[in-house]
Short mmCIF file of C-alpha atoms and ligand atoms in Angstrom, two decimals:
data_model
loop_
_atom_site.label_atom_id
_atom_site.label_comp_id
_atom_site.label_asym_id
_atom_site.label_seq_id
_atom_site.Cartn_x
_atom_site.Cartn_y
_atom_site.Cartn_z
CA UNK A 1 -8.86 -18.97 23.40
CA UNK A 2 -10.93 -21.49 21.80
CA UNK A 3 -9.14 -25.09 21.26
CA UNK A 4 -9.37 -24.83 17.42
CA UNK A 5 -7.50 -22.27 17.64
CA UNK A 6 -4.99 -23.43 20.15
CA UNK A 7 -4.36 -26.16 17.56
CA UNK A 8 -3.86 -24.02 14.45
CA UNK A 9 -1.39 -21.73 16.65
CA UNK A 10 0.65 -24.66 17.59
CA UNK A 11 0.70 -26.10 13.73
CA UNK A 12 1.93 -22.38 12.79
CA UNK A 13 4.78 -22.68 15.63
CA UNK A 14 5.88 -25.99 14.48
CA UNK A 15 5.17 -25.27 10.55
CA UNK A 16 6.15 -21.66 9.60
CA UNK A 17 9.75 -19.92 9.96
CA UNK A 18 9.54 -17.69 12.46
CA UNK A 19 9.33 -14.45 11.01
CA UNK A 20 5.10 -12.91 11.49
CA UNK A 21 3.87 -11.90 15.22
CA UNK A 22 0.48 -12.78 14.39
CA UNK A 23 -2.95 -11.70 16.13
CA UNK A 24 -4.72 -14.01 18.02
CA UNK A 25 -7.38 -14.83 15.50
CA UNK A 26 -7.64 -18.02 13.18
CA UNK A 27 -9.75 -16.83 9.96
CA UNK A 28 -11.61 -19.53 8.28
CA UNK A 29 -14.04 -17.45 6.26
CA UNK A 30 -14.23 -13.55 4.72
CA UNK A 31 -16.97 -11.80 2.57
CA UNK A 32 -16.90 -7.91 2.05
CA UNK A 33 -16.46 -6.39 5.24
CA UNK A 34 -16.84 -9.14 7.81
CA UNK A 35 -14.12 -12.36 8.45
CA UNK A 36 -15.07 -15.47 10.49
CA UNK A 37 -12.36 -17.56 12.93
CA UNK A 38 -12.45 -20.80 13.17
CA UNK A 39 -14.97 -20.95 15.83
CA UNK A 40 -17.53 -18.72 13.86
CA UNK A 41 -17.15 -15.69 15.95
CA UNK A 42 -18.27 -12.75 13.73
CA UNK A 43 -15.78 -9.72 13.02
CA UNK A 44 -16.00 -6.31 10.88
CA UNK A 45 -12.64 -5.86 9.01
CA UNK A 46 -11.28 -2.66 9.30
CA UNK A 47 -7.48 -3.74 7.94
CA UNK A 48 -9.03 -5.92 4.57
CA UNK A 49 -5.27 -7.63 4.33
CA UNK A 50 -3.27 -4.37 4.60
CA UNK A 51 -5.22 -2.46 1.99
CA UNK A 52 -5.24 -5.73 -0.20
CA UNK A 53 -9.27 -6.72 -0.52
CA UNK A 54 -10.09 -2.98 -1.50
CA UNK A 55 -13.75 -4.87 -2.80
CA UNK A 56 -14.09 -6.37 0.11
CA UNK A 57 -13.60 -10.43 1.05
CA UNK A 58 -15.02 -13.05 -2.02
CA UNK A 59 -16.12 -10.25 -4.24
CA UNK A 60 -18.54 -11.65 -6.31
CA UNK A 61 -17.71 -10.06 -9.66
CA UNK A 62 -14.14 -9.64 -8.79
CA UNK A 63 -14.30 -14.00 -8.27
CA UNK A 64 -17.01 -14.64 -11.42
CA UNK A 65 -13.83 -12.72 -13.14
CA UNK A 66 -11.46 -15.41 -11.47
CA UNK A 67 -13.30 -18.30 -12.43
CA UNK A 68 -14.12 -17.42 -16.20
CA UNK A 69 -10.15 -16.70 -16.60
CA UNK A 70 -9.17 -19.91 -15.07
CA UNK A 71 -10.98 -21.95 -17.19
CA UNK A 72 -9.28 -20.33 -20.66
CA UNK A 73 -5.54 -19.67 -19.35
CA UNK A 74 -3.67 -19.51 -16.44
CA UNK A 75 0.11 -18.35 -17.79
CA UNK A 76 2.66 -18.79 -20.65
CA UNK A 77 5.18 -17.14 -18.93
CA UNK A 78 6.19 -13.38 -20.82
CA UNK A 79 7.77 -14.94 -23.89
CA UNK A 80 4.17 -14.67 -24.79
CA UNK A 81 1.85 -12.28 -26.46
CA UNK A 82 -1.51 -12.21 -24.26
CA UNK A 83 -4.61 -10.12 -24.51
CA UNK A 84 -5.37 -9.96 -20.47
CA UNK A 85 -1.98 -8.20 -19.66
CA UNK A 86 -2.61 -5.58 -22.68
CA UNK A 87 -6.09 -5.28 -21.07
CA UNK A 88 -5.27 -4.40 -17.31
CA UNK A 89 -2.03 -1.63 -18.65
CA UNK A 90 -4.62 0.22 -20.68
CA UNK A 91 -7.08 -0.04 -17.66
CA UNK A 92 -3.96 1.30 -15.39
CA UNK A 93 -2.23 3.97 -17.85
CA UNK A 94 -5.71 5.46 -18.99
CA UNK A 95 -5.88 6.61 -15.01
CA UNK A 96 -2.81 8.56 -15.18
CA UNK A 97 -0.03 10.23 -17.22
CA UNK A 98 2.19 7.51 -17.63
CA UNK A 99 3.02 5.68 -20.58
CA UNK A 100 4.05 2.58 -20.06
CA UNK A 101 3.91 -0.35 -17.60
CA UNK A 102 5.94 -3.31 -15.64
CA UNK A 103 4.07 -5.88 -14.26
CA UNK A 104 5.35 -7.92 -11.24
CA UNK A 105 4.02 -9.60 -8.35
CA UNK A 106 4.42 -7.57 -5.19
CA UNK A 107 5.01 -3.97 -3.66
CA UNK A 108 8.62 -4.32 -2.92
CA UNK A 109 9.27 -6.02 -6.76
CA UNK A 110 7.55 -3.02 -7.87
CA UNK A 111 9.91 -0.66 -5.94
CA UNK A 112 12.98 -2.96 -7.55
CA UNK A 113 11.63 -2.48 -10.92
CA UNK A 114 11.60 1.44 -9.93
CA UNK A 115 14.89 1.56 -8.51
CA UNK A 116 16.40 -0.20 -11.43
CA UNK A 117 14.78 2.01 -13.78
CA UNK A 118 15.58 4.99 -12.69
CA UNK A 119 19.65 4.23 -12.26
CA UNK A 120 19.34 2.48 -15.86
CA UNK A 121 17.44 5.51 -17.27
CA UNK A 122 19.93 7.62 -16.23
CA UNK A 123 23.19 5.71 -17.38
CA UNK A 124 21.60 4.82 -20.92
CA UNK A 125 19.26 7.05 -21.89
CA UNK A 126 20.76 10.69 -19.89
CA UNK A 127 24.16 9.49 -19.99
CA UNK A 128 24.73 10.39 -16.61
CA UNK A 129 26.62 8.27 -13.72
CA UNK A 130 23.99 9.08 -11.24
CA UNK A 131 22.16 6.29 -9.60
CA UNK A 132 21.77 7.43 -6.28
CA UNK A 133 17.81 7.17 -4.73
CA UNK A 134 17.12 9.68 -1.63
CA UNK A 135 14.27 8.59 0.48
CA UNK A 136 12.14 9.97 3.35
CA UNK A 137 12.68 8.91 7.31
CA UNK A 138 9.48 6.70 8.27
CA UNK A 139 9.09 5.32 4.79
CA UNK A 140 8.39 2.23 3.75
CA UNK A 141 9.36 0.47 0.57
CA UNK A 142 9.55 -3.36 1.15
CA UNK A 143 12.09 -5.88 2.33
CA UNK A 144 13.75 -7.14 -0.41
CA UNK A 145 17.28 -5.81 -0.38
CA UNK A 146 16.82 -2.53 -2.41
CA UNK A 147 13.25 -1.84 -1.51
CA UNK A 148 15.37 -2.27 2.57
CA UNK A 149 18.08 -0.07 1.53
CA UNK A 150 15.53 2.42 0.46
CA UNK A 151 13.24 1.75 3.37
CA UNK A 152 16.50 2.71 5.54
CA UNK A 153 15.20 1.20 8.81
CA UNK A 154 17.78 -0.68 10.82
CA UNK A 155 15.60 -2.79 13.24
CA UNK A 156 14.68 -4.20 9.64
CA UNK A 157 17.95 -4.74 8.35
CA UNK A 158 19.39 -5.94 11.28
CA UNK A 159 21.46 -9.12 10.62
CA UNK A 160 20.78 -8.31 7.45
CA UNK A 161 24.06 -6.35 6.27
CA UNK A 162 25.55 -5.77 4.06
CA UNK A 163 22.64 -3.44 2.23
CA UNK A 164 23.32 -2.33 -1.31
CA UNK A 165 24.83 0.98 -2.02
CA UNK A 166 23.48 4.35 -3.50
CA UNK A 167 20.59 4.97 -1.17
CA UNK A 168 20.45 7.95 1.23
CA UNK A 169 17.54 9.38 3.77
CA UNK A 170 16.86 12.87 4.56
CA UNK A 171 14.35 13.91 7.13
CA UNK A 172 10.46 13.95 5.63
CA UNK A 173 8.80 17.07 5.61
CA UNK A 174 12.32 19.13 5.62
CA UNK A 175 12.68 20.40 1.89
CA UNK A 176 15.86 22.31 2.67
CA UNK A 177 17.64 18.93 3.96
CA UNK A 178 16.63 17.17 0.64
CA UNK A 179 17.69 20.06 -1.18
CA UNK A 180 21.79 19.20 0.60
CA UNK A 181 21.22 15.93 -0.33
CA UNK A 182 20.65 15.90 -3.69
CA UNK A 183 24.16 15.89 -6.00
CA UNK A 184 25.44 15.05 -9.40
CA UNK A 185 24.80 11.39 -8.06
CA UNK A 186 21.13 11.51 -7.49
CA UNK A 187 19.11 9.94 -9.57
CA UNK A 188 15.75 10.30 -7.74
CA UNK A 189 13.49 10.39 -5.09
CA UNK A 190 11.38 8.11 -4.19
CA UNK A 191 8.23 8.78 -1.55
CA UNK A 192 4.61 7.51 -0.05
CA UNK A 193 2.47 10.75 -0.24
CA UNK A 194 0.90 9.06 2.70
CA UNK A 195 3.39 7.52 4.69
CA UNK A 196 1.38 4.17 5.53
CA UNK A 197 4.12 1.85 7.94
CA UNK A 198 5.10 5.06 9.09
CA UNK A 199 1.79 5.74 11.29
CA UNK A 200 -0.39 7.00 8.46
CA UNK A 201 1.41 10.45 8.18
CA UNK A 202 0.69 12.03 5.39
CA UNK A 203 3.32 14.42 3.81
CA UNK A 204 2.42 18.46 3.79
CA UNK A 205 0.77 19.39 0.13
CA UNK A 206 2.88 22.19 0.25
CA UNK A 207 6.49 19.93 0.66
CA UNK A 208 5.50 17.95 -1.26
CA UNK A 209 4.63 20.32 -4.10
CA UNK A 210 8.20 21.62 -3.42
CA UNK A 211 9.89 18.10 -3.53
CA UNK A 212 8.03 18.05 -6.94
CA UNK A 213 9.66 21.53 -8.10
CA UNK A 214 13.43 20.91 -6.90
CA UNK A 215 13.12 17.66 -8.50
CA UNK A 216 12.53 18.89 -11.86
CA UNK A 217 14.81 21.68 -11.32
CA UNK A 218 17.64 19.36 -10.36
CA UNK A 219 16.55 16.84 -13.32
CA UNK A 220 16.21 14.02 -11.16
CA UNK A 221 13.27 11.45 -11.45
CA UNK A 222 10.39 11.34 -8.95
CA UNK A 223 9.13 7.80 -8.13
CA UNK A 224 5.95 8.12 -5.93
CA UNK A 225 5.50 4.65 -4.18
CA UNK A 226 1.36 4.38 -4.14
CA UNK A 227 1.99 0.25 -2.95
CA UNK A 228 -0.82 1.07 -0.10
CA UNK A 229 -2.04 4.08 -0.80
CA UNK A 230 -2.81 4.06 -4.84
CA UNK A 231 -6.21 2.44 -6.47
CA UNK A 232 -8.39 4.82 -5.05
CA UNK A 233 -7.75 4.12 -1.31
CA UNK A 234 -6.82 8.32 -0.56
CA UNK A 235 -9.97 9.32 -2.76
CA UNK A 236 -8.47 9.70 -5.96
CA UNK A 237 -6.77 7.40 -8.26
CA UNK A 238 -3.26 7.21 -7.57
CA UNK A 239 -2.70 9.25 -3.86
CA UNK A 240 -0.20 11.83 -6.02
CA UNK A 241 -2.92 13.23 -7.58
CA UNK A 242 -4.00 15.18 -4.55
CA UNK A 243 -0.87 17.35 -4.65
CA UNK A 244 -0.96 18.00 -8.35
CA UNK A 245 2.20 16.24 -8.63
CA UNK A 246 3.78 14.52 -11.46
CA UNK A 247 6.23 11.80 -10.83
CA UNK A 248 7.75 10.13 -13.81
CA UNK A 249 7.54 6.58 -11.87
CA UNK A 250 5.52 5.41 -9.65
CA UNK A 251 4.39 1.59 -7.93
CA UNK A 252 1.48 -0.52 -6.79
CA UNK A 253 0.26 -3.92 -5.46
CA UNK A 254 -1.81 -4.24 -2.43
CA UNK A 255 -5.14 -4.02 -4.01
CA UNK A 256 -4.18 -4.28 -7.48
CA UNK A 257 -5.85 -8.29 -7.80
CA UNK A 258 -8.22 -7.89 -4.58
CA UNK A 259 -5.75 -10.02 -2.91
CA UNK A 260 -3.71 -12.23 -5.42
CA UNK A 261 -0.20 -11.37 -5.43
CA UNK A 262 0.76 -8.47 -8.15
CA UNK A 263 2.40 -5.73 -8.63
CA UNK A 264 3.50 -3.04 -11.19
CA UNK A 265 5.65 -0.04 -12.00
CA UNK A 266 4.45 3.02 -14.34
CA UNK A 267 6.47 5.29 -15.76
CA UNK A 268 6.26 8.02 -18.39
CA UNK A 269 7.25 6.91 -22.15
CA UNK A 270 10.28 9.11 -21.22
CA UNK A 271 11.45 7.54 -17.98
CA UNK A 272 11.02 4.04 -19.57
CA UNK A 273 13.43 4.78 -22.22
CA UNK A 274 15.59 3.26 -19.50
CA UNK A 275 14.37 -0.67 -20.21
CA UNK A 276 14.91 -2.63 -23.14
CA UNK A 277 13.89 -6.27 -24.14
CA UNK A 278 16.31 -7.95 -21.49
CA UNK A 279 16.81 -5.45 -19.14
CA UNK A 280 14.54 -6.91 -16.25
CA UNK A 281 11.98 -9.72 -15.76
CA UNK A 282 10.16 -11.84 -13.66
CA UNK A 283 8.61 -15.20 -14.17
CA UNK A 284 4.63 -14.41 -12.92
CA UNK A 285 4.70 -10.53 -13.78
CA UNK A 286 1.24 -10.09 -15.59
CA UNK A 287 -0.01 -13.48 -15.90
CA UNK A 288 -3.24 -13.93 -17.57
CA UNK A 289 -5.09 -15.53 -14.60
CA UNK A 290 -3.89 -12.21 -11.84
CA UNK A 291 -4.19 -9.65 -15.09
CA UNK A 292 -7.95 -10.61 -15.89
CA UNK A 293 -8.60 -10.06 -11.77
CA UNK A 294 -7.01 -7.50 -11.81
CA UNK A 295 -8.90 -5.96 -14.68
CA UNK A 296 -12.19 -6.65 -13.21
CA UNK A 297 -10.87 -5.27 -9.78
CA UNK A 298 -9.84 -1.29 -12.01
CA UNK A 299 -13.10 -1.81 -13.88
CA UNK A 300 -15.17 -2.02 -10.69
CA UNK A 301 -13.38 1.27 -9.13
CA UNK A 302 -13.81 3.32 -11.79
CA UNK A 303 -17.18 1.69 -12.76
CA UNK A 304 -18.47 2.79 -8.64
CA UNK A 305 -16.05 5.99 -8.47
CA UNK A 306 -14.85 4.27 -5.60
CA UNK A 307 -12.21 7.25 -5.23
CA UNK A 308 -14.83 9.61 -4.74
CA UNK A 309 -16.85 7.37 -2.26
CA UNK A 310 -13.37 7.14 -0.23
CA UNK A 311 -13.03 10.18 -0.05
CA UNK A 312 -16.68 11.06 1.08
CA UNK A 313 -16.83 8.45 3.24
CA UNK A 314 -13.21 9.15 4.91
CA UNK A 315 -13.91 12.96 5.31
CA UNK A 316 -17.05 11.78 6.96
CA UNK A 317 -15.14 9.55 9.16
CA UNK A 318 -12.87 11.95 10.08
CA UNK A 319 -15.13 14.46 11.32
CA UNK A 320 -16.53 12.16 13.86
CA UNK A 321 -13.32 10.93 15.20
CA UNK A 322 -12.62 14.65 15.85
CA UNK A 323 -15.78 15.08 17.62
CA UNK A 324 -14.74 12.63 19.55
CA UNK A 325 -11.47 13.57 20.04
CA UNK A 326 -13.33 16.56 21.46
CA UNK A 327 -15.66 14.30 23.72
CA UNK A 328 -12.83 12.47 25.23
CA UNK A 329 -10.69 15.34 26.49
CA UNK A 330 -7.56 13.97 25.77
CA UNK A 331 -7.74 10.03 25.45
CA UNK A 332 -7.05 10.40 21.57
CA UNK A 333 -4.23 12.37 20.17
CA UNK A 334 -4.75 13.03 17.12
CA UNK A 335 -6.85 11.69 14.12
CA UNK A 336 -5.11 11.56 10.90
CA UNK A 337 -5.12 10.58 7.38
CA UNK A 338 -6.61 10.60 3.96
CA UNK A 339 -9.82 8.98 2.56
CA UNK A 340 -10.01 5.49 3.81
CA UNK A 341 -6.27 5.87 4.99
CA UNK A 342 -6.80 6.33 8.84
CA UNK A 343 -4.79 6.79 11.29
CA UNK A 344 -6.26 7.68 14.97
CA UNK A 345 -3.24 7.96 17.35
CA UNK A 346 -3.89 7.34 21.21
CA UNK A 347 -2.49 9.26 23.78
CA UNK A 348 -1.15 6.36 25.88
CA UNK A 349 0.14 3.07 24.81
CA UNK A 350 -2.71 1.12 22.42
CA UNK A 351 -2.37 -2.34 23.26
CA UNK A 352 -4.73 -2.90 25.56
CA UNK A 353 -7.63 -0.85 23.78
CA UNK A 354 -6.54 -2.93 20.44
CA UNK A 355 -6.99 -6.30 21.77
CA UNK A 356 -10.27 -5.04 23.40
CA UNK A 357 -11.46 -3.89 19.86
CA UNK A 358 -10.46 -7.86 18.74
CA UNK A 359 -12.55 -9.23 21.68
CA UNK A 360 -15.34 -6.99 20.75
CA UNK A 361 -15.20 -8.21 17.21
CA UNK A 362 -13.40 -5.18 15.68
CA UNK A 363 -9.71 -5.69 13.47
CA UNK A 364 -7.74 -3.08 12.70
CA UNK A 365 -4.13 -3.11 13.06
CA UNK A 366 -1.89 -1.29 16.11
CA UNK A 367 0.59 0.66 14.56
CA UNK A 368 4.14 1.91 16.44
CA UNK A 369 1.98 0.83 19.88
CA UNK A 370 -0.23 3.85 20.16
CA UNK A 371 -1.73 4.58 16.55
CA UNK A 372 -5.03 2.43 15.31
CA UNK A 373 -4.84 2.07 11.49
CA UNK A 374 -7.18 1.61 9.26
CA UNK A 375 -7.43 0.40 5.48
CA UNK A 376 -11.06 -0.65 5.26
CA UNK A 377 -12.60 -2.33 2.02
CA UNK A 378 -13.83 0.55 -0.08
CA UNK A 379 -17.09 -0.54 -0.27
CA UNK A 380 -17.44 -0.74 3.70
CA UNK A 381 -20.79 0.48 4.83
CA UNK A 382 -20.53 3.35 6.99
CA UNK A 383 -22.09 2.11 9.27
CA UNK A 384 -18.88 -0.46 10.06
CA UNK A 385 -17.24 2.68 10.64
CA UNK A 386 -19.70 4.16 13.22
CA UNK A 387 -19.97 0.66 14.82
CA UNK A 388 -15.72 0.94 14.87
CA UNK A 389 -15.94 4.38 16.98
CA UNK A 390 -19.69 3.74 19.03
CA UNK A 391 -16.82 0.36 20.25
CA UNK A 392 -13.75 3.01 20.76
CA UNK A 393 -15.29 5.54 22.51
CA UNK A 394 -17.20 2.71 25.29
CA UNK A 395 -13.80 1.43 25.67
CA UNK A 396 -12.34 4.71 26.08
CA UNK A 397 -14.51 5.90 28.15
CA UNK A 398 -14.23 2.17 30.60
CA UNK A 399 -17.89 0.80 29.49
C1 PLP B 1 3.29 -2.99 1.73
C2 PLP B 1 4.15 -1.95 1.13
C3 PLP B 1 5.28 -2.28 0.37
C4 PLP B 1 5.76 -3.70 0.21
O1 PLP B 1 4.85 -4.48 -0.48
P1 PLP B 1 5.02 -6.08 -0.46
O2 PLP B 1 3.93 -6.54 -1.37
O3 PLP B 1 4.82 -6.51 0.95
O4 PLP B 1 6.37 -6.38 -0.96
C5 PLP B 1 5.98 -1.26 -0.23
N1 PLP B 1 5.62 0.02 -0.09
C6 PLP B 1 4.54 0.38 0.64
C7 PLP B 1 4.18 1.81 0.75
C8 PLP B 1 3.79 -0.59 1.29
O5 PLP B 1 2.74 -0.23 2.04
#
């Protein structure tokens, strides 16, 4: 390692709490696809922040957008009338069948404002004591304390106790354990169609068409969390719309502002019967300055049917990972995913082929030590992606 870097690591030791194992790169620079360090080595970005810069790094429009908002208003905080926030919920509720919006400032606030609204939409508007949210084993909903208490993970919550109450896990993919689980208590359930901390898993299209059927036959609410895997990432919209599901609530953030912090909760006009003026808040939700980026950041999805690009361009993928799944007799598990959702699973322990893909100027993230994930920028050029498996199969193969 370089000694620029050596210095920022030891700043970060001394600085920052203790709480991020980070990788072994200092980033000084980013456009689209391709970050810098702080010694100007060159690297294609396969993660893009976690599925946050969905436009890629410095987005021109995205940041022309950025600058023309700052200049005419940053925030008046929600006591306010303002036309950007009106803007970006009829940009968001004209994709789907919701009717109204929350706006907040990350994925686990979003999952809050879902939780919240679902107990409160039962005990006002059904009249019904049930406030109980069943979730899926390997999910992930955030690390606030209800979005942990969902997420159900106890390396996470260790030290952490005690977790609030009314939140229950059943096994994913197992439609006759969620069908035990749910009682006169439950007041939904609340799932990633695409499991992303999980490993990239996606769910069956089959369970989760029946998860969709029980809960309407149970009259319990559906929340669908689409945090990383909404805004076109799974090649459509919102990821639920590849099951022809309907949830009454679902969540986002990620890529929502191309990488400033915001979140927000939909939910039909029915659901969000369960909010009135004073029932939940939050200082930054829907500020001008985030809304107009994040306006501009919808605009340019739809405007480049970015949904149908990741799902081309995923498929694509796909197929060649297979191939070389074939090629490699046995090196690579499995390849899975949706769109630009990717997960390609190694038969042995990843670490060493992961920082190898670093030194070679590749990122993507290592996920539960064997799987490779990736959440590129939807407007990566595929030929990133070859250049990400010509690099995996040489080091696979001990070139
Ligand atoms: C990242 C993520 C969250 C948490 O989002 P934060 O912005 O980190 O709070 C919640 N759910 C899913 C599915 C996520 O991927």
């Amino acid at each position: 390692m370089s000694q620029a870097f050596d210095q920022v690591k030891a700043q970060e030791e001394s600085l920052l709490c203790r709480s991020y194992s980070r990788y072994p790169i200092a980033v000084a620079r980013g456009k689209g696809s391709r970050l810098w360090d702080v010694d100007g080595k060159e690297y294609v970005d396969l993660l893009a922040g976690i599925a946050v810069t969905g436009l890629g790094h410095c987005n021109d429009e995205v940041t022309a957008a950025l600058v023309e908002q700052a200049g005419r208003l940053w925030h008046v905080s929600n006591l306010f009338y303002q036309e950007p926030q009106l803007e970006l919920a009829r940009r968001l509720l004209a994709e789907s069948h919701h009717g109204k919006v929350f706006f907040c400032n990350s994925g686990a606030e979003a999952n809050e404002a879902a939780i919240k609204l679902a107990r409160r939409y039962m005990r006002k508007a059904r009249k019904r004591d049930a406030y109980e949210i069943i979730t899926l084993s390997s999910c992930f909903h955030g690390r606030t304390f209800g979005a942990l208490a969902a997420t159900g993970r106890e390396s996470l919550s260790d030290g952490f106790t005690p977790l609030p109450e009314g939140f229950r896990q059943v096994e994913a993919g197992n439609l006759a354990a969620l069908e035990a689980a749910v009682g006169p208590k439950t007041a939904a359930v609340m799932l990633e169609v695409v499991q992303g901390e999980g490993g990239v898993r996606p769910l069956p299209a089959e369970y989760l068409q029946g998860v969709g059927r029980l809960c309407r036959d149970k009259d319990i609410l559906l929340i669908c969390d689409e945090v990383q895997a909404g805004l076109c990432r799974t090649g459509k919209f919102w990821a639920y719309q590849n099951f022809d599901l309907k949830p009454d609530i679902i969540t986002c953030a990620k890529s929502l502002a191309n990488g400033l912090p915001m979140g927000a909760m939909l939910a039909t006009d029915e659901a969000a019967q369960g909010f009135e003026a004073g029932s939940h808040a939050t200082t930054f939700g829907g500020g001008a300055l985030v809304s107009a980026v994040a306006s501009r950041t919808i605009e340019i999805l739809r405007r480049d049917h970015l949904d149908a690009r990741a799902a081309a361009l995923g498929a694509e993928f796909r197929d060649k990972a297979e191939a070389l799944l074939t090629r490699l007799g046995g090196a690579i598990a499995e390849v899975r995913g949706l769109g630009l959702m990717i997960g390609i699973e190694l038969a042995e322990d990843g670490t060493e082929v992961w920082r190898e893909l670093l030194r070679r100027g590749i990122i993507c993230n290592l996920s539960h030590g064997r799987t490779l994930r990736l959440l590129p920028a939807l407007t990566i050029d595929a030929a990133d992606l070859d250049t990400f498996l010509e690099t995996l199969e040489a080091i696979l193969s001990g070139r």
